[in-house]
Every structure is written in C-alpha cells, then in structure tokens.
Short mmCIF file of C-alpha atoms and ligand atoms in Angstrom, two decimals:
data_model
loop_
_atom_site.label_atom_id
_atom_site.label_comp_id
_atom_site.label_asym_id
_atom_site.label_seq_id
_atom_site.Cartn_x
_atom_site.Cartn_y
_atom_site.Cartn_z
CA MET N 179 -69.83 -136.27 203.39
CA LEU N 180 -73.10 -137.84 205.13
CA ARG N 181 -72.54 -139.42 208.25
CA LEU N 182 -75.09 -142.13 210.61
CA GLU N 183 -73.60 -142.29 213.96
CA GLN N 184 -75.72 -145.61 215.73
CA VAL N 185 -78.88 -144.24 214.94
CA ASN N 186 -81.68 -145.50 216.85
CA LEU N 187 -85.95 -144.74 215.74
CA TYR N 188 -88.41 -145.60 217.79
CA THR N 189 -92.31 -145.14 217.71
CA ARG N 190 -93.47 -142.32 220.07
CA LEU N 191 -95.89 -144.04 222.29
CA LYS N 192 -97.95 -141.66 225.03
CA SER N 193 -99.66 -142.77 228.13
CA GLN N 194 -102.82 -140.99 229.70
CA ASN N 195 -100.71 -142.51 233.29
CA GLN N 196 -97.35 -143.02 232.17
CA GLY N 197 -96.21 -139.63 229.61
CA ASN N 198 -93.77 -141.20 227.26
CA LEU N 199 -92.92 -145.52 226.66
CA PRO N 200 -90.23 -145.82 224.44
CA GLY N 201 -92.28 -147.48 221.61
CA TYR N 202 -90.76 -150.03 218.54
CA PRO N 203 -87.79 -150.27 216.74
CA ILE N 204 -87.84 -148.56 212.97
CA LEU N 205 -84.41 -148.92 212.80
CA GLN N 206 -81.97 -149.67 215.08
CA ASP N 207 -78.05 -148.54 215.16
CA ILE N 208 -77.41 -147.28 211.71
CA SER N 209 -74.11 -146.18 210.88
CA LEU N 210 -73.80 -145.18 207.45
CA GLN N 211 -71.41 -142.56 205.46
CA VAL N 212 -72.54 -141.90 202.05
CA SER N 213 -69.45 -139.93 200.25
CA PRO N 214 -69.60 -137.16 197.04
CA GLY N 215 -70.94 -138.63 194.14
CA ASP N 216 -71.71 -142.38 195.87
CA ARG N 217 -75.60 -143.16 194.39
CA LEU N 218 -76.40 -144.66 197.11
CA ASN N 219 -79.37 -147.90 196.50
CA ILE N 220 -81.38 -148.46 198.88
CA VAL N 221 -83.36 -151.55 198.98
CA GLY N 222 -85.42 -154.52 202.08
CA ALA N 223 -88.77 -155.75 202.13
CA SER N 224 -91.94 -153.03 203.06
CA GLY N 225 -91.80 -151.78 206.55
CA ALA N 226 -87.75 -152.44 206.42
CA GLY N 227 -87.01 -148.69 207.36
CA LYS N 228 -86.40 -147.20 203.57
CA THR N 229 -88.61 -143.91 203.72
CA SER N 230 -88.41 -143.87 207.82
CA LEU N 231 -84.73 -143.97 206.58
CA LEU N 232 -84.33 -140.64 204.36
CA ARG N 233 -86.99 -139.53 206.44
CA LEU N 234 -84.07 -139.00 208.97
CA ILE N 235 -81.58 -137.81 206.38
CA ASN N 236 -83.91 -135.03 205.17
CA ARG N 237 -84.64 -134.23 208.81
CA LEU N 238 -88.34 -134.25 208.25
CA THR N 239 -88.07 -137.00 211.56
CA GLU N 240 -85.34 -137.05 214.18
CA PRO N 241 -83.22 -140.40 215.72
CA THR N 242 -85.00 -141.07 219.04
CA SER N 243 -80.55 -141.05 219.51
CA GLY N 244 -77.54 -141.20 217.95
CA LYS N 245 -76.03 -138.89 215.56
CA ILE N 246 -76.10 -137.05 211.80
CA TYR N 247 -74.12 -135.62 210.67
CA LEU N 248 -73.34 -133.00 206.81
CA ASP N 249 -69.83 -132.00 206.10
CA ASN N 250 -68.85 -132.38 209.52
CA GLN N 251 -71.70 -130.22 211.18
CA GLU N 252 -74.36 -132.24 213.15
CA TYR N 253 -77.99 -131.71 212.06
CA SER N 254 -79.71 -130.64 215.22
CA ARG N 255 -76.36 -127.40 214.47
CA ILE N 256 -77.46 -126.92 210.65
CA PRO N 257 -80.22 -123.90 210.09
CA ILE N 258 -83.50 -125.88 208.57
CA LEU N 259 -83.36 -123.48 205.01
CA GLU N 260 -79.92 -124.24 204.84
CA LEU N 261 -80.43 -128.34 205.37
CA ARG N 262 -82.74 -128.13 202.85
CA GLN N 263 -81.33 -126.59 200.21
CA ALA N 264 -77.84 -129.01 200.59
CA VAL N 265 -80.44 -132.24 200.90
CA THR N 266 -83.65 -132.31 199.44
CA MET N 267 -86.57 -134.92 199.54
CA VAL N 268 -88.50 -136.41 196.24
CA MET N 269 -91.29 -137.80 198.38
CA GLN N 270 -93.28 -140.68 196.59
CA GLU N 271 -96.60 -139.39 195.97
CA PRO N 272 -95.30 -136.17 195.85
CA LYS N 273 -98.14 -133.34 195.76
CA LEU N 274 -97.37 -129.72 194.04
CA LEU N 275 -100.02 -127.80 195.81
CA GLY N 276 -102.27 -127.23 194.27
CA MET N 277 -99.94 -124.83 191.60
CA MET N 278 -99.32 -125.32 188.24
CA VAL N 279 -96.32 -127.31 187.36
CA GLY N 280 -94.43 -124.55 185.62
CA GLU N 281 -94.95 -122.27 189.06
CA ALA N 282 -94.44 -125.70 191.44
CA LEU N 283 -90.74 -126.15 189.33
CA ALA N 284 -90.32 -121.96 189.86
CA TYR N 285 -91.73 -122.20 193.02
CA PRO N 286 -87.85 -123.64 194.74
CA LEU N 287 -86.30 -121.14 193.40
CA VAL N 288 -89.20 -117.66 194.20
CA LEU N 289 -87.97 -118.62 197.93
CA ARG N 290 -84.74 -118.39 198.04
CA GLY N 291 -85.22 -115.24 195.70
CA ILE N 292 -83.52 -115.78 192.63
CA SER N 293 -83.74 -113.94 189.77
CA LYS N 294 -86.87 -114.57 187.13
CA GLN N 295 -84.09 -114.63 184.33
CA ILE N 296 -82.00 -117.41 186.06
CA ILE N 297 -85.38 -119.57 187.47
CA GLN N 298 -86.85 -119.40 183.35
CA GLU N 299 -82.69 -121.22 182.45
CA ARG N 300 -83.39 -123.89 185.42
CA VAL N 301 -86.49 -124.64 184.65
CA ASN N 302 -86.12 -125.25 181.29
CA TYR N 303 -82.73 -126.62 182.21
CA TRP N 304 -84.63 -129.75 183.99
CA ARG N 305 -87.65 -129.92 182.63
CA GLU N 306 -85.19 -130.49 179.21
CA GLN N 307 -82.89 -133.34 180.99
CA LEU N 308 -86.17 -135.31 182.20
CA HIS N 309 -87.93 -134.56 178.42
CA ILE N 310 -91.18 -132.44 180.14
CA PRO N 311 -93.06 -131.23 177.38
CA GLU N 312 -93.16 -127.85 177.81
CA ALA N 313 -96.79 -128.31 176.87
CA TRP N 314 -97.50 -129.95 181.36
CA LEU N 315 -96.33 -126.17 182.00
CA ASN N 316 -100.15 -125.35 182.67
CA LYS N 317 -101.39 -128.11 184.04
CA THR N 318 -102.30 -128.66 187.34
CA GLU N 319 -101.46 -131.93 189.26
CA VAL N 320 -104.85 -133.10 188.97
CA HIS N 321 -104.35 -133.17 185.29
CA LEU N 322 -101.08 -135.27 185.56
CA SER N 323 -100.95 -139.61 186.11
CA SER N 324 -99.10 -140.63 189.27
CA GLY N 325 -95.88 -140.67 187.05
CA GLU N 326 -96.11 -137.97 184.99
CA ARG N 327 -96.49 -136.61 189.28
CA GLN N 328 -93.08 -138.14 190.45
CA LEU N 329 -91.07 -136.38 187.31
CA VAL N 330 -92.81 -133.01 187.56
CA ALA N 331 -91.89 -134.08 191.01
CA ILE N 332 -88.06 -134.29 190.42
CA ALA N 333 -88.02 -131.92 188.31
CA ARG N 334 -88.86 -129.64 191.04
CA ALA N 335 -85.73 -131.31 193.61
CA LEU N 336 -83.01 -130.30 190.54
CA VAL N 337 -83.34 -126.69 189.51
CA ILE N 338 -82.33 -126.35 193.60
CA GLN N 339 -79.39 -128.06 192.45
CA PRO N 340 -79.43 -130.03 196.04
CA GLN N 341 -75.90 -131.52 196.79
CA ILE N 342 -77.36 -134.24 198.02
CA LEU N 343 -80.88 -135.97 197.00
CA LEU N 344 -83.44 -138.37 197.52
CA LEU N 345 -85.54 -140.24 195.78
CA ASP N 346 -88.12 -142.35 197.32
CA GLU N 347 -89.56 -145.11 194.78
CA PRO N 348 -88.66 -142.47 191.88
CA THR N 349 -89.22 -144.82 188.82
CA SER N 350 -92.54 -146.67 191.19
CA ALA N 351 -95.11 -145.14 188.41
CA LEU N 352 -93.43 -145.11 185.23
CA ASP N 353 -93.00 -146.44 181.28
CA ILE N 354 -90.12 -149.21 181.01
CA GLY N 355 -88.72 -146.41 179.20
CA THR N 356 -89.14 -142.65 181.00
CA ALA N 357 -87.71 -145.04 184.14
CA ALA N 358 -84.54 -145.86 181.94
CA HIS N 359 -83.92 -142.22 181.06
CA LEU N 360 -83.82 -140.90 184.53
CA ILE N 361 -81.95 -143.54 185.53
CA HIS N 362 -80.12 -142.64 182.99
CA ILE N 363 -79.71 -138.86 184.16
CA LEU N 364 -79.89 -139.77 187.29
CA THR N 365 -76.72 -141.30 187.11
CA GLN N 366 -74.47 -139.29 185.37
CA LEU N 367 -76.15 -136.30 188.35
CA PRO N 368 -72.64 -137.12 190.45
CA HIS N 369 -70.52 -135.47 187.16
CA THR N 370 -71.80 -133.10 186.01
CA HIS N 371 -73.65 -131.37 188.91
CA SER N 372 -72.45 -132.90 191.88
CA ILE N 373 -75.37 -134.12 193.21
CA THR N 374 -74.19 -137.10 195.55
CA ILE N 375 -77.67 -139.49 195.49
CA VAL N 376 -79.37 -141.51 197.75
CA MET N 377 -83.08 -144.16 195.91
CA VAL N 378 -85.00 -145.94 197.32
CA ASN N 379 -85.62 -148.64 194.47
CA HIS N 380 -87.58 -151.95 194.30
CA GLN N 381 -86.29 -152.19 190.69
CA LEU N 382 -83.43 -154.45 190.66
CA GLU N 383 -82.27 -153.81 187.10
CA LEU N 384 -82.58 -149.84 187.09
CA ALA N 385 -80.88 -150.11 190.75
CA ALA N 386 -77.91 -152.65 189.28
CA GLU N 387 -77.43 -149.79 186.50
CA PHE N 388 -77.87 -146.93 189.35
CA SER N 389 -75.45 -147.59 191.44
CA THR N 390 -72.29 -147.16 193.30
CA ARG N 391 -73.57 -149.10 196.45
CA LEU N 392 -76.44 -150.75 197.54
CA LEU N 393 -77.82 -151.00 201.61
CA HIS N 394 -80.07 -153.60 202.73
CA LEU N 395 -81.61 -152.81 204.96
CA HIS N 396 -83.98 -155.56 207.39
CA GLN N 397 -86.39 -155.34 209.88
CA GLY N 398 -84.84 -152.10 210.43
CA GLN N 399 -81.41 -153.12 210.59
CA ILE N 400 -78.47 -152.52 208.44
CA PHE N 401 -78.43 -156.19 206.42
CA THR N 402 -75.78 -155.89 204.25
CA ASN N 403 -74.16 -152.38 202.92
CA GLN N 404 -71.60 -153.44 199.85
CA PRO N 405 -70.20 -151.86 197.35
CA ALA N 406 -72.78 -152.37 193.51
CA THR N 407 -69.94 -154.49 191.88
CA GLU N 408 -69.78 -157.75 194.89
CA ILE N 409 -73.70 -157.74 194.57
CA ASN N 410 -75.10 -161.35 193.35
CA TRP N 411 -78.49 -159.43 191.85
CA GLN N 412 -79.27 -162.37 191.30
CA GLN N 413 -79.33 -163.64 194.38
CA LEU N 414 -80.48 -160.15 196.36
CA LYS N 415 -83.61 -160.92 193.86
CA THR N 416 -84.46 -164.60 195.27
CA HIS N 417 -83.98 -164.18 199.79
CA LEU N 418 -86.26 -159.84 198.56
CA SER N 419 -89.31 -162.19 197.05
CA GLN N 420 -88.81 -165.24 199.57
CA VAL N 421 -88.98 -161.79 203.04
CA GLU N 422 -91.82 -160.61 201.58
CA ALA N 423 -93.61 -163.79 200.61
CA GLN N 424 -92.75 -164.50 204.24
CA ALA N 425 -93.79 -161.69 205.62
CA THR N 426 -97.42 -161.92 203.70
CA ALA N 427 -97.95 -165.16 204.59
CA GLU N 428 -97.86 -164.16 208.12
CA TRP N 429 -99.90 -161.51 207.41
CA ILE N 430 -102.95 -163.59 205.59
N1 ATP Z 293 -94.60 -142.35 212.48
C1 ATP Z 293 -94.24 -143.35 212.76
N2 ATP Z 293 -95.45 -143.88 213.68
C2 ATP Z 293 -95.82 -145.51 214.07
N3 ATP Z 293 -94.89 -146.55 213.19
C3 ATP Z 293 -94.32 -145.68 212.62
C4 ATP Z 293 -93.82 -144.53 211.98
N4 ATP Z 293 -93.87 -144.59 210.60
C5 ATP Z 293 -93.17 -146.12 210.32
N5 ATP Z 293 -93.25 -146.95 210.80
C6 ATP Z 293 -92.78 -148.60 211.08
O1 ATP Z 293 -91.90 -148.47 210.75
C7 ATP Z 293 -91.90 -149.56 209.57
C8 ATP Z 293 -90.44 -148.94 208.72
O2 ATP Z 293 -91.75 -148.22 207.66
P1 ATP Z 293 -90.76 -147.93 206.27
O3 ATP Z 293 -92.51 -146.69 205.79
O4 ATP Z 293 -89.94 -146.61 207.03
O5 ATP Z 293 -90.53 -149.05 206.06
P2 ATP Z 293 -90.26 -149.02 204.71
O6 ATP Z 293 -89.40 -149.93 203.96
O7 ATP Z 293 -90.09 -147.22 203.45
O8 ATP Z 293 -91.34 -150.08 203.54
P3 ATP Z 293 -92.82 -149.53 202.16
O9 ATP Z 293 -91.52 -150.78 201.23
O10 ATP Z 293 -93.56 -150.84 202.37
O11 ATP Z 293 -92.57 -147.91 201.84
C9 ATP Z 293 -92.98 -149.89 209.82
O12 ATP Z 293 -92.75 -150.96 210.19
C10 ATP Z 293 -93.74 -148.81 209.50
O13 ATP Z 293 -95.54 -148.80 210.08
#
C-alpha cells in the first residue's frame, strides 16, 4: 500500500543574500492512497504536476513537506536500494545508457546478483510478453525509434518485478496496435504478477480501458480522485481540452 499524506512540493530558490527562498508550488496538499492491485491513471493539463508526482513516488525528489509511506514505512526510513526494488519508474524519454538492448534488459538483474540462467529466462519472458523481436537484442538505442525505446525500457522495469510500476506516458510514442497490446498486458499485471501500476496517460481511450482509478490533477492540486467506473470520460476530455486551450491562449 502506497500512501501520501498532505504532500507539498515547492521549487527551491537560492538567493545570494537571503539563502533559501520558499519558491513556488508545484504540488499542493496531495493526499492519496494506492492499494495493491490498483491501476491508477493520472491525467491533467500540461504543467499540472503529473511527472513531479511520479518523481516523488519514486523518491527522485523529496517533498517539501508531508510524508510518503510504503506499507506503513515512511520513505526516508526505507533503504534506497530496497525502495528501488519495490518502486520502479519508466521515464517519458528513457535512455538505455549506450547499452545494447540485451545488455540493458539484463543489467538491473546483474546488479542484483541474480544467476545468468534466471536473467535469461526473465529477459526472454518479458521480451516475448511485450512482443519485442529477438533481433533487437543486439541493437543500441540509436537504432531504435522512441516508441521502441519506450517498450524496451518498460521491459527493463518489468524484469525487476517491482511491487509498484510508475509509467510516464508509456504509449505516447507507440503506434496504435502496439499501444493497445501494451495496455492489455499492463491491465493483467496486478493479477498475473501482483504489480500495482501508476501511469500518466493523456490518451483517454487507453486510460479508460486500463484504469481502476483516475486521479485528475489541476495546477498542482487534486481536482478529482475517483473509481474509473464513476468517470464521465467525454466530460473529462472536454474539460482537459478547454484547460489546454485556455493555457495556450494565455501563452500566446
Ligand atoms: N525542477 C523544477 N524546478 C522548477 N520548476 C519545476 C521543476 N520541475 C517541474 N517544475 C514545474 O512544475 C510544474 C509541473 O511540472 P510537471 O512536469 O510535473 O508537469 P506535467 O503535468 O507532468 O506536465 P507535462 O504534461 O507537460 O509533462 C511545471 O510548471 C514545471 O515547470
């Protein structure tokens, strides 16, 4: 169980004369619970704080105030390697760090001292699950499209078999067929591998198919947090496009 209690995140500004200044709010008063087996989809207009929230949950950023708990243990008390095993994030534009795909997929397991045979079995299993062709194993990221890199990065996260998987717009660079297949696999994961998923996804048709809950962020605050069955998806689509249009008009 993941729990956020009254979490606030402010930018940190430093002044030469006055030391640390309060900065401006990125996320405000975020209280949230994600239960095992949940498939939480986060939506919100550009700049609403979606990526910042995932980064907090992955402990890439520390909250300015408030607390985050995993299974009732406060984040700061969980050794970082233990937390990285339990909670894994796939960034929006993942990198393979110059490795070939085969090496990149095996790397998290090599780091954990897992035997070669199990590494090979797990890598093959997730490669096949995500329909990643064997021929990619000897390719480097320069030979992959951004969608292909996303898919490899998701497989690399899944080989760890984390408790919670955080995905930042995982389908944004995929073609429709691959995106639909990925969403289908992700939807099964809580049942097949006890993996809870928190995903940012703007593609509402896919979000509707995937999610058990929907968290809607607006200007760094929770606008709604509801079971997916209670969402009026058409109304949500209209609302999000209105907010985006207004932001664009203000920008221009
Ligand atoms: N390290 C940082 N320093 C200063 N401001 C930041 C930092 N990280 C994020 N922000 C600001 O916080 C706000 C939320 O950013 P975030 O990337 O979380 O939004 P988002 O909802 O993921 O947006 P998008 O859909 O465009 O990716 C934005 O105004 C952004 O400029």
